Coordinates of C-alpha atoms in Angstrom, one line a residue:
M1435 CA -6.0 -44.7 -35.1
S1436 CA -7.6 -42.1 -32.7
F1437 CA -5.8 -40.7 -29.8
P1438 CA -7.1 -42.6 -26.6
T1439 CA -9.9 -40.7 -24.7
D1440 CA -8.6 -39.2 -21.0
L1441 CA -10.9 -41.7 -19.1
Q1442 CA -9.2 -44.3 -21.3
I1443 CA -5.8 -43.6 -20.4
A1444 CA -6.4 -43.1 -16.7
R1445 CA -8.2 -46.6 -16.6
G1446 CA -4.8 -47.7 -18.2
A1447 CA -2.5 -46.2 -15.6
S1448 CA 0.1 -48.4 -13.3
L1449 CA -0.6 -47.1 -9.9
K1450 CA 2.0 -47.1 -7.2
P1451 CA 0.4 -48.2 -3.9
I1452 CA -0.5 -44.8 -2.3
E1453 CA 0.9 -45.5 0.7
G1454 CA 4.3 -45.7 -1.8
V1455 CA 3.7 -42.5 -2.8
A1456 CA 3.4 -40.8 0.6
E1457 CA 6.8 -42.6 1.6
Q1458 CA 8.2 -40.5 -1.7
M1459 CA 7.8 -37.2 0.5
G1460 CA 9.0 -38.7 3.6
L1461 CA 5.1 -39.4 5.2
G1462 CA 5.1 -42.4 7.7
P1463 CA 2.3 -44.4 8.2
H1464 CA 1.1 -42.5 11.5
L1465 CA 1.0 -39.5 9.4
I1466 CA -1.4 -40.8 6.8
E1467 CA -5.0 -42.2 6.9
P1468 CA -6.4 -44.0 4.0
Y1469 CA -9.5 -42.9 1.9
G1470 CA -10.6 -46.1 0.2
R1471 CA -7.6 -47.6 -1.7
D1472 CA -5.6 -44.9 -4.0
V1473 CA -6.3 -41.9 -2.0
L1474 CA -4.7 -40.9 1.5
K1475 CA -5.6 -37.9 4.0
I1476 CA -2.6 -36.4 5.3
R1477 CA -2.5 -35.8 9.3
L1478 CA -1.9 -32.1 9.7
E1479 CA 0.7 -33.0 12.4
A1480 CA 2.8 -33.3 9.3
I1481 CA 3.6 -29.7 9.0
D1482 CA 5.5 -29.7 11.7
E1483 CA 6.9 -33.2 11.9
L1484 CA 8.3 -32.1 8.3
A1485 CA 9.6 -29.2 9.3
D1486 CA 13.5 -30.3 9.6
R1487 CA 13.3 -31.2 6.2
P1488 CA 14.9 -29.5 3.0
K1489 CA 12.6 -27.0 1.4
A1490 CA 11.7 -27.6 -2.0
K1491 CA 11.7 -24.5 -4.2
Y1492 CA 8.2 -23.2 -4.7
V1493 CA 7.0 -23.2 -8.7
V1494 CA 3.3 -21.6 -9.7
V1495 CA 2.1 -22.3 -13.0
S1496 CA 0.1 -19.3 -14.1
A1497 CA -0.8 -18.4 -18.2
V1498 CA -1.7 -15.9 -20.2
T1499 CA -5.5 -14.6 -20.9
P1500 CA -6.9 -18.0 -22.0
T1501 CA -9.8 -18.5 -24.5
P1502 CA -13.3 -20.1 -23.1
L1503 CA -11.2 -23.4 -23.7
G1504 CA -9.0 -22.8 -20.9
E1505 CA -5.4 -23.4 -22.2
G1506 CA -4.3 -26.4 -20.3
K1507 CA -2.6 -25.0 -17.6
T1508 CA -3.3 -28.4 -15.0
T1509 CA -2.3 -30.5 -17.8
T1510 CA 1.3 -28.2 -17.7
T1511 CA 1.7 -28.6 -14.4
V1512 CA 1.6 -32.3 -14.3
G1513 CA 3.6 -32.7 -17.1
L1514 CA 5.8 -30.2 -15.1
A1515 CA 6.3 -32.0 -12.4
Q1516 CA 6.4 -35.4 -14.0
A1517 CA 9.4 -34.0 -16.2
M1518 CA 11.4 -33.6 -12.8
K1519 CA 12.0 -37.0 -12.5
H1520 CA 13.0 -37.2 -16.5
I1521 CA 16.3 -34.8 -15.5
G1522 CA 16.8 -36.4 -12.2
R1523 CA 14.3 -34.4 -9.5
Q1524 CA 11.5 -34.7 -7.1
A1525 CA 8.5 -33.2 -7.3
V1526 CA 5.0 -32.4 -5.5
V1527 CA 2.1 -31.2 -7.2
A1528 CA -0.9 -29.3 -5.6
V1529 CA -3.7 -28.3 -7.2
R1530 CA -7.0 -27.2 -6.5
Q1531 CA -10.2 -30.1 -6.7
P1532 CA -12.9 -29.7 -9.6
S1533 CA -16.2 -28.6 -8.8
M1534 CA -18.8 -30.8 -9.8
G1535 CA -20.7 -28.0 -11.3
P1536 CA -18.2 -27.2 -14.3
T1537 CA -17.7 -31.0 -14.2
F1538 CA -21.2 -31.6 -15.6
G1539 CA -21.4 -28.6 -17.2
I1540 CA -19.2 -27.6 -19.9
K1541 CA -15.9 -27.6 -19.0
G1542 CA -15.3 -31.2 -17.6
G1543 CA -13.4 -32.7 -15.5
A1544 CA -9.8 -30.4 -14.0
A1545 CA -7.5 -33.8 -13.5
G1546 CA -5.1 -32.5 -16.6
G1547 CA -5.2 -34.4 -19.8
G1548 CA -4.1 -36.9 -21.9
Y1549 CA -0.8 -38.5 -20.2
A1550 CA -0.1 -35.7 -17.9
Q1551 CA -3.2 -36.5 -15.5
V1552 CA -3.9 -36.8 -12.1
V1553 CA -5.0 -40.5 -11.0
P1554 CA -7.6 -41.9 -10.2
M1555 CA -9.6 -39.5 -12.8
E1556 CA -13.0 -40.4 -11.4
T1557 CA -12.4 -40.3 -7.9
L1558 CA -10.5 -36.7 -8.2
N1559 CA -13.6 -35.0 -10.5
L1560 CA -16.8 -37.1 -8.6
H1561 CA -16.5 -36.0 -4.5
L1562 CA -13.0 -37.3 -3.8
T1563 CA -12.5 -37.0 -0.2
G1564 CA -16.2 -34.9 0.2
D1565 CA -14.4 -32.0 1.1
F1566 CA -16.6 -30.0 -1.1
H1567 CA -19.9 -31.5 0.8
A1568 CA -18.5 -30.4 4.0
V1569 CA -17.8 -26.5 2.6
T1570 CA -21.4 -26.9 1.6
A1571 CA -22.7 -28.2 4.8
A1572 CA -20.9 -25.7 6.8
H1573 CA -21.8 -23.1 4.8
N1574 CA -25.7 -23.9 4.7
M1575 CA -25.6 -24.5 8.5
L1576 CA -24.6 -21.3 8.8
S1577 CA -27.4 -20.2 6.5
A1578 CA -29.7 -22.2 8.7
L1579 CA -28.6 -20.2 12.1
V1580 CA -29.0 -16.9 10.5
D1581 CA -32.9 -17.8 9.7
N1582 CA -33.1 -18.8 13.2
H1583 CA -31.8 -15.7 14.6
L1584 CA -34.4 -13.6 12.8
H1585 CA -37.2 -16.1 13.7
Q1586 CA -35.9 -16.0 17.5
G1587 CA -36.2 -12.6 18.3
N1588 CA -32.8 -11.1 16.4
P1589 CA -31.0 -9.8 19.3
T1590 CA -27.9 -8.6 17.4
G1591 CA -30.7 -6.6 15.0
L1592 CA -29.7 -7.6 12.3
D1593 CA -30.8 -6.1 9.3
P1594 CA -33.4 -8.7 6.9
H1595 CA -32.4 -6.3 4.0
S1596 CA -28.5 -6.2 4.9
I1597 CA -28.0 -9.9 4.9
I1598 CA -25.3 -10.8 2.6
W1599 CA -24.5 -14.7 3.4
R1600 CA -26.5 -16.5 1.0
R1601 CA -26.6 -20.4 0.4
V1602 CA -24.5 -22.8 -1.6
L1603 CA -24.7 -26.0 -3.7
D1604 CA -22.0 -27.5 -5.7
V1605 CA -24.1 -27.6 -9.1
N1606 CA -24.7 -24.8 -12.0
D1607 CA -28.2 -24.1 -11.3
R1608 CA -29.3 -20.3 -12.8
A1609 CA -32.7 -21.1 -11.4
L1610 CA -31.1 -20.9 -7.8
R1611 CA -29.6 -17.6 -8.3
N1612 CA -32.2 -15.6 -6.5
V1613 CA -34.7 -17.3 -4.0
I1614 CA -37.5 -16.1 -1.4
V1615 CA -37.1 -18.1 1.4
G1616 CA -39.0 -18.3 4.4
L1617 CA -43.0 -18.8 2.6
G1618 CA -45.3 -20.5 4.3
T1619 CA -46.7 -19.6 8.1
H1620 CA -44.6 -17.9 10.7
V1621 CA -43.1 -21.1 11.9
D1622 CA -41.3 -21.3 8.9
G1623 CA -39.4 -18.5 9.0
E1624 CA -38.5 -14.5 7.9
P1625 CA -39.9 -14.5 4.3
R1626 CA -36.7 -12.6 2.6
Q1627 CA -35.1 -12.5 -0.6
T1628 CA -31.8 -14.1 -0.8
G1629 CA -30.2 -16.6 -3.1
F1630 CA -27.2 -19.7 -3.7
D1631 CA -24.0 -19.9 -5.2
I1632 CA -21.8 -22.5 -6.4
T1633 CA -19.8 -24.4 -3.4
A1634 CA -16.7 -23.1 -4.8
A1635 CA -17.9 -19.1 -4.3
S1636 CA -18.6 -19.7 -1.1
E1637 CA -16.2 -18.0 2.0
V1638 CA -16.0 -21.0 3.5
M1639 CA -13.8 -22.6 0.6
A1640 CA -11.9 -19.4 0.2
I1641 CA -11.0 -20.0 4.6
F1642 CA -10.5 -23.6 3.9
A1643 CA -8.1 -22.8 1.6
L1644 CA -5.9 -20.2 3.1
A1645 CA -6.2 -21.8 7.0
R1646 CA -3.2 -22.9 8.4
S1647 CA -4.3 -24.6 11.5
V1648 CA -7.8 -26.0 12.7
Q1649 CA -7.6 -23.2 15.2
D1650 CA -7.1 -20.7 12.2
M1651 CA -9.3 -22.0 10.4
R1652 CA -12.2 -21.6 13.8
E1653 CA -10.8 -17.9 13.9
R1654 CA -11.4 -16.9 10.9
F1655 CA -14.8 -18.8 10.5
A1656 CA -16.0 -16.6 14.0
R1657 CA -14.8 -13.2 11.6
V1658 CA -17.1 -14.3 8.9
V1659 CA -19.6 -11.1 8.5
V1660 CA -23.5 -12.5 7.7
G1661 CA -25.1 -8.7 7.6
Y1662 CA -25.3 -5.6 9.1
T1663 CA -27.5 -3.9 11.7
A1664 CA -29.3 -1.2 10.4
A1665 CA -26.3 1.5 11.9
G1666 CA -24.5 -0.2 9.5
D1667 CA -22.2 -2.5 12.0
P1668 CA -21.3 -6.1 11.1
V1669 CA -23.0 -9.1 12.7
T1670 CA -20.4 -11.9 12.2
A1671 CA -20.7 -16.1 12.4
E1672 CA -19.5 -15.7 16.0
D1673 CA -22.0 -13.3 16.7
I1674 CA -24.9 -15.1 16.1
G1675 CA -23.4 -18.7 17.8
G1676 CA -22.5 -20.6 14.2
A1677 CA -18.4 -20.6 14.1
G1678 CA -18.1 -23.7 16.3
A1679 CA -20.2 -25.8 14.3
M1680 CA -18.5 -24.6 11.1
A1681 CA -14.9 -25.7 12.5
V1682 CA -16.4 -28.7 13.4
I1683 CA -18.1 -29.9 10.4
M1684 CA -14.6 -29.2 8.4
R1685 CA -12.2 -30.2 10.7
E1686 CA -11.5 -33.5 8.5
A1687 CA -11.4 -31.9 5.5
L1688 CA -8.6 -29.9 6.3
K1689 CA -6.4 -32.7 5.8
P1690 CA -4.8 -32.6 2.7
N1691 CA -6.1 -35.6 0.1
L1692 CA -2.9 -37.1 -1.5
L1693 CA -2.7 -38.8 -5.2
Q1694 CA -0.5 -39.7 -7.7
T1695 CA 0.0 -38.7 -11.3
L1696 CA 0.0 -40.8 -14.2
E1697 CA 4.3 -41.9 -13.4
N1698 CA 3.5 -41.3 -9.6
T1699 CA 4.4 -38.6 -9.0
P1700 CA 2.8 -37.1 -6.0
V1701 CA -0.2 -34.8 -6.2
L1702 CA -2.0 -32.8 -2.8
V1703 CA -5.8 -32.2 -4.3
H1704 CA -7.2 -29.8 -1.7
A1705 CA -9.6 -27.0 -1.6
G1706 CA -11.3 -25.3 -4.8
P1707 CA -11.8 -21.8 -4.2
F1708 CA -13.9 -20.2 -7.1
G1709 CA -11.3 -18.3 -9.5
N1710 CA -13.2 -15.0 -9.9
I1711 CA -14.9 -14.0 -6.6
A1712 CA -12.2 -16.1 -4.7
H1713 CA -8.9 -16.4 -4.9
G1714 CA -8.7 -19.0 -7.2
N1715 CA -5.3 -21.0 -5.8
S1716 CA -5.1 -24.7 -3.5
S1717 CA -4.8 -24.7 0.2
V1718 CA -2.0 -23.4 2.6
V1719 CA -1.8 -26.6 4.4
A1720 CA -1.5 -28.4 1.2
D1721 CA 1.9 -26.3 0.6
L1722 CA 2.8 -26.3 3.9
V1723 CA 3.3 -30.1 3.8
G1724 CA 4.4 -30.2 0.2
I1725 CA 7.0 -27.9 0.7
R1726 CA 8.8 -30.5 2.3
G1727 CA 8.0 -33.2 0.6
G1728 CA 10.8 -33.2 -2.4
D1729 CA 12.9 -30.9 -4.1
Y1730 CA 10.0 -28.4 -6.2
L1731 CA 6.5 -27.9 -5.1
I1732 CA 4.9 -27.0 -8.3
T1733 CA 1.1 -25.6 -7.8
E1734 CA -1.1 -23.7 -10.2
A1735 CA -3.1 -20.4 -10.0
G1736 CA -6.5 -20.0 -11.5
F1737 CA -7.2 -18.2 -14.9
G1738 CA -3.9 -16.0 -16.2
A1739 CA -1.1 -14.3 -14.2
D1740 CA -3.5 -10.9 -14.1
M1741 CA -6.1 -13.1 -11.8
G1742 CA -5.0 -16.2 -10.1
A1743 CA -1.1 -15.5 -10.0
E1744 CA -1.5 -11.8 -8.5
R1745 CA -3.6 -13.6 -5.8
F1746 CA -1.4 -16.3 -5.0
F1747 CA 1.4 -13.6 -4.5
N1748 CA -0.9 -11.1 -2.7
I1749 CA -3.4 -13.1 -1.0
K1750 CA -1.8 -16.6 -1.0
C1751 CA 1.6 -16.0 -0.1
R1752 CA 0.5 -13.0 2.7
A1753 CA -1.2 -15.6 4.3
S1754 CA 1.2 -19.0 4.0
G1755 CA 4.7 -17.3 4.2
L1756 CA 5.8 -19.1 1.4
T1757 CA 7.6 -16.8 -1.5
P1758 CA 7.5 -18.4 -5.0
D1759 CA 11.1 -19.2 -6.6
A1760 CA 9.7 -19.2 -10.1
A1761 CA 6.2 -19.2 -12.1
V1762 CA 5.3 -20.7 -15.4
V1763 CA 3.5 -18.8 -18.1
V1764 CA 1.6 -21.2 -19.8
A1765 CA 0.9 -19.9 -23.8
T1766 CA -0.4 -21.4 -26.5
V1767 CA -1.2 -20.7 -30.2
R1768 CA -4.9 -20.2 -30.2
A1769 CA -4.9 -17.9 -27.6
L1770 CA -2.6 -15.6 -28.9
K1771 CA -4.2 -16.0 -32.1
A1772 CA -7.3 -15.2 -30.5
H1773 CA -5.5 -12.2 -28.8
S1774 CA -5.0 -10.8 -32.2
G1775 CA -8.6 -9.9 -32.0
R1776 CA -9.2 -12.0 -35.7
F1777 CA -10.7 -14.6 -34.3
T1778 CA -13.4 -15.6 -31.9
I1779 CA -13.6 -19.0 -29.8
A1780 CA -16.5 -20.3 -28.1
P1781 CA -17.1 -23.4 -26.2
G1782 CA -18.8 -26.2 -27.8
K1783 CA -17.9 -24.7 -31.3
P1784 CA -15.4 -26.0 -33.7
L1785 CA -12.3 -23.9 -33.6
P1786 CA -12.5 -21.4 -37.1
P1787 CA -10.7 -23.1 -40.0
E1788 CA -8.5 -20.0 -40.4
L1789 CA -7.3 -20.2 -36.8
L1790 CA -5.8 -23.3 -37.5
A1791 CA -4.3 -22.7 -40.8
E1792 CA -0.5 -21.9 -40.6
S1793 CA 0.1 -18.2 -39.7
P1794 CA 2.8 -16.9 -37.6
D1795 CA 1.9 -13.5 -38.2
D1796 CA -1.5 -14.0 -36.2
V1797 CA 0.9 -15.1 -33.1
H1798 CA 2.8 -11.9 -33.1
A1799 CA -0.3 -9.7 -33.3
G1800 CA -1.4 -11.4 -30.0
A1801 CA 1.8 -11.0 -28.5
A1802 CA 0.7 -7.7 -26.1
N1803 CA -1.1 -10.7 -24.1
L1804 CA 2.0 -12.9 -23.4
R1805 CA 4.3 -9.8 -22.8
K1806 CA 1.9 -7.9 -20.7
Q1807 CA 1.3 -11.7 -18.6
I1808 CA 5.4 -11.8 -18.2
E1809 CA 5.5 -8.5 -17.1
N1810 CA 3.0 -9.0 -14.1
I1811 CA 5.0 -12.0 -12.9
R1812 CA 8.3 -9.8 -13.0
L1813 CA 6.3 -7.1 -11.0
H1814 CA 6.3 -9.1 -7.9
G1815 CA 10.0 -10.0 -8.3
V1816 CA 9.6 -13.7 -9.6
S1817 CA 11.4 -15.4 -12.6
P1818 CA 9.1 -16.1 -15.2
V1819 CA 9.4 -18.8 -17.8
V1820 CA 6.7 -19.5 -20.7
A1821 CA 5.4 -23.1 -21.3
I1822 CA 4.3 -23.2 -25.1
N1823 CA 1.6 -25.9 -24.8
A1824 CA 1.4 -27.8 -28.3
F1825 CA -1.4 -28.9 -29.7
P1826 CA -1.5 -31.4 -32.6
E1827 CA -3.0 -28.7 -35.0
D1828 CA -0.1 -25.9 -34.7
H1829 CA 2.6 -25.3 -37.0
A1830 CA 6.7 -25.5 -35.5
S1831 CA 7.1 -21.3 -37.6
E1832 CA 4.2 -20.6 -34.9
H1833 CA 6.1 -22.2 -32.1
E1834 CA 8.7 -20.4 -32.6
A1835 CA 7.1 -17.3 -32.9
I1836 CA 6.0 -17.8 -29.6
R1837 CA 9.4 -18.2 -28.3
Q1838 CA 10.6 -15.5 -30.0
I1839 CA 8.2 -13.0 -28.3
A1840 CA 9.0 -14.2 -24.8
E1841 CA 13.2 -14.2 -25.4
S1842 CA 12.7 -10.4 -26.8
I1843 CA 11.6 -9.4 -23.4
G1844 CA 14.2 -11.8 -21.8
A1845 CA 12.0 -14.8 -20.5
R1846 CA 13.4 -18.5 -21.5
A1847 CA 10.6 -20.3 -23.8
A1848 CA 10.2 -24.1 -24.2
V1849 CA 7.8 -25.9 -26.0
C1850 CA 6.1 -29.0 -24.0
T1851 CA 4.3 -31.7 -25.6
H1852 CA 3.0 -33.5 -22.2
F1853 CA -0.4 -34.2 -23.3
A1854 CA 0.8 -36.8 -25.9
D1855 CA 3.8 -37.7 -24.7
G1856 CA 3.8 -37.7 -20.8
G1857 CA 6.7 -36.1 -18.7
K1858 CA 9.2 -36.6 -21.3
G1859 CA 7.6 -34.3 -23.3
A1860 CA 8.4 -31.7 -20.9
T1861 CA 11.9 -32.1 -20.0
E1862 CA 12.7 -28.9 -21.2
L1863 CA 10.4 -27.0 -19.6
A1864 CA 12.0 -28.9 -16.4
E1865 CA 15.3 -27.5 -17.3
A1866 CA 14.5 -24.0 -18.0
V1867 CA 11.9 -23.7 -14.5
A1868 CA 15.1 -25.3 -12.8
E1869 CA 17.1 -22.6 -14.0
A1870 CA 14.9 -20.0 -13.2
A1871 CA 14.4 -21.3 -9.5
E1872 CA 18.1 -21.0 -8.7
K1873 CA 18.0 -17.8 -9.5
P1874 CA 18.2 -15.2 -6.3
S1875 CA 14.3 -14.4 -5.5
N1876 CA 13.4 -10.9 -5.0
F1877 CA 9.8 -11.8 -4.3
R1878 CA 8.0 -8.4 -3.5
L1879 CA 3.7 -8.2 -2.6
L1880 CA 2.3 -5.6 -4.8
Y1881 CA 1.4 -3.1 -1.8
P1882 CA 1.3 -2.8 1.7
D1883 CA -1.3 -3.7 4.7
S1884 CA -1.1 0.1 5.6
A1885 CA -2.3 1.4 2.1
S1886 CA -6.1 2.0 2.1
L1887 CA -8.3 -0.1 -0.3
R1888 CA -8.9 2.5 -2.7
E1889 CA -4.8 2.5 -3.1
K1890 CA -4.9 -1.5 -3.2
I1891 CA -7.4 -1.8 -5.9
E1892 CA -5.7 1.1 -7.9
T1893 CA -2.2 -0.3 -7.5
V1894 CA -3.6 -3.7 -9.4
A1895 CA -5.7 -1.9 -11.5
T1896 CA -3.4 0.2 -12.9
E1897 CA 0.0 -2.2 -12.7
V1898 CA -1.8 -5.4 -13.0
Y1899 CA -4.7 -4.6 -15.5
G1900 CA -2.8 -1.8 -17.4
A1901 CA -5.8 0.8 -16.7
E1902 CA -5.7 4.7 -16.7
G1903 CA -7.7 4.2 -13.4
V1904 CA -10.6 3.3 -11.5
D1905 CA -14.3 4.3 -11.3
Y1906 CA -16.5 3.5 -8.1
D1907 CA -20.4 3.8 -8.7
R1908 CA -21.6 5.9 -5.3
K1909 CA -22.8 2.0 -3.8
A1910 CA -19.1 0.8 -4.2
A1911 CA -17.7 4.3 -2.6
R1912 CA -20.5 3.9 0.2
E1913 CA -18.9 0.4 0.6
L1914 CA -15.1 1.4 0.6
D1915 CA -16.0 3.6 3.4
R1916 CA -17.9 1.5 5.4
H1917 CA -15.5 -1.2 5.3
E1918 CA -12.8 1.2 6.4
R1919 CA -14.8 2.4 9.1
N1920 CA -15.2 -1.7 10.0
G1921 CA -11.5 -1.8 10.3
F1922 CA -11.2 -3.7 7.0
G1923 CA -8.6 -1.8 5.6
N1924 CA -6.1 -3.8 6.2
L1925 CA -6.8 -6.2 4.1
P1926 CA -5.8 -7.2 0.7
V1927 CA -8.0 -7.0 -2.3
C1928 CA -9.5 -9.8 -4.5
I1929 CA -10.8 -8.1 -7.6
A1930 CA -13.5 -10.0 -9.2
K1931 CA -13.4 -9.3 -13.1
T1932 CA -13.8 -11.2 -16.3
H1933 CA -11.2 -14.2 -16.6
L1934 CA -11.1 -13.4 -20.4
S1935 CA -9.5 -10.2 -20.5
I1936 CA -6.5 -8.4 -18.6
S1937 CA -9.3 -5.4 -18.7
S1938 CA -12.7 -5.5 -17.0
D1939 CA -14.4 -6.2 -20.8
S1940 CA -13.9 -9.7 -21.9
S1941 CA -14.3 -8.4 -25.6
L1942 CA -10.9 -6.5 -25.1
K1943 CA -8.1 -8.8 -26.2
G1944 CA -4.7 -8.5 -26.1
A1945 CA -3.3 -5.7 -23.8
P1946 CA -6.0 -3.0 -23.8
T1947 CA -5.0 0.4 -22.6
G1948 CA -6.8 3.6 -22.3
W1949 CA -9.5 2.1 -20.4
R1950 CA -10.7 2.4 -16.6
L1951 CA -11.7 0.2 -14.4
P1952 CA -15.7 0.4 -13.0
V1953 CA -15.9 -0.8 -9.8
R1954 CA -19.7 -1.3 -9.2
E1955 CA -20.0 -2.5 -5.5
V1956 CA -17.7 -3.6 -2.5
R1957 CA -18.1 -7.1 -0.8
T1958 CA -16.5 -8.4 2.2
S1959 CA -14.8 -12.0 2.9
V1960 CA -13.4 -10.6 6.2
G1961 CA -13.0 -14.5 7.5
A1962 CA -10.8 -15.5 4.6
G1963 CA -9.2 -12.0 5.1
F1964 CA -10.0 -9.9 1.4
I1965 CA -12.2 -7.4 0.6
Y1966 CA -13.3 -7.9 -3.1
P1967 CA -14.6 -5.0 -5.7
I1968 CA -16.9 -6.6 -8.1
C1969 CA -16.2 -4.9 -11.3
G1970 CA -19.1 -6.1 -14.1
D1971 CA -21.7 -8.6 -13.8
M1972 CA -20.2 -11.7 -11.7
R1973 CA -22.0 -14.6 -11.9
T1974 CA -21.4 -16.7 -8.6
M1975 CA -24.0 -19.3 -9.5
P1976 CA -23.1 -20.4 -13.3
G1977 CA -26.3 -21.8 -15.3
L1978 CA -25.8 -24.8 -17.7
G1979 CA -25.7 -24.7 -21.3
A1980 CA -27.4 -26.3 -24.0
T1981 CA -25.3 -29.4 -24.2
P1982 CA -24.2 -29.9 -20.6
S1983 CA -21.7 -32.2 -20.3
A1984 CA -24.6 -34.0 -17.7
H1985 CA -25.9 -34.9 -21.4
S1986 CA -23.0 -37.7 -21.7
I1987 CA -22.1 -39.0 -18.6
D1988 CA -23.5 -42.4 -17.9
I1989 CA -23.2 -45.5 -16.3
D1990 CA -22.5 -49.2 -18.4
A1991 CA -23.9 -52.7 -17.4
D1992 CA -20.6 -53.0 -15.4
G1993 CA -20.4 -49.8 -13.2
E1994 CA -18.4 -48.5 -15.3
I1995 CA -18.2 -44.6 -16.0
E1996 CA -18.9 -43.3 -19.0
G1997 CA -18.7 -39.9 -20.6
L1998 CA -16.4 -37.9 -17.9
S1999 CA -13.7 -35.7 -20.0

């Protein structure tokens, strides 16, 4: 008998009334707003009302450098939270909302998988409460105001060739990456070249995820830089009269969304910033609610520990004031074998037969990546635990190899079967995380605000990525100088690079050394509160592959969704 699909499992779930899930967190009826039958919005007043409740242990789930298929980080986050109930603890989950671009592209949904899922699965993956659409609308409102500002006489002196604010849509559409607007007659706007990004890459999304209140969000919108004058002075959303309208559009979206897992654990699903360009973490307001809602708040950071976890520590924790008590590094047999350099894994293609053969030696050959990602967690003073996410084609000797690698550098590891077994399949992991979270916290940021932008970039490059140093293109050097001159030097950095290697070269596996980080340009997200250096060719609008998931997603005669994964 074949294993049921994620959608089949989700449809067979026994959901608890969502008001009862909220009650588990101490959220009374006056703090919740029903959105349909199985989803709630949480009023922001909950942050202050719950402030006297005990503070949960704060756990972030990260991973080794993933293969293009991903290593099950969301599934592990959900499985760990469900497992806490099996060891007598109560957990709350906080995760990002999936973008419909990847959902209809190649990745599929982001609700977890198997018996470690967030439900209702279709609702989560398709619109949810419309927060992404609010981000799209707020962003494009500002885009329209920028072009109207030019058309109406351009009182700020905004240089049309120095406008950095583009437009966004929640789709994968390579044809929109570069466009010309304003074509037609003189009443149709000023012709200029611009383009589209995916909504998850919008600075509005990054602000949405980092804001602590509506007023904080409004102030961040005011600081958004849309472009520069000919003299190089920044022009902001406030300068062109757009920040207030953006805040109005985003007001309701800032309320976190509450769902549940298959085992009725509360799940806060809120915001979805891009993991390459932005910080790749769910919202601060969701964490400020969830940290008072149980014994553990378990959240997830995008991609490997060199990416999402580094930004979780140095950007999100800076904004929230919360400090983590433990971290999980998800590792799989296939990922470590891939980091041996002996195998190639490609999305949409079967795994190589040789990769599936039993070979602990291949796992050990890729061990450098796991060791380095554990080190990256420890750089921030946080205790790591390795979650060995088991796949059916794995062999026990290969799991043991991962355990040996982790234990050789003093990290506890646990084999997890939550995909097939739900929470009970991750109880060993839950016990290890509970033990790690009890250790004294020595959390530290990697660099101070006062460090220069170059010092911040070089610290992340050398200490987290293992680079020998940093090389700046002439354009990047000029931009760094301008950002410092404009008063942005106190901001943290969010380095945009490939997620498929700890280095900036996706072909380099393991934990490469002897390389230098090439920075080709440096952009600002002043409203979000970070500077992002770009290393390599980073796409902010994905394209569709030859066989996107959209081809197989449909609706049947009874109105039921088919093909969503």
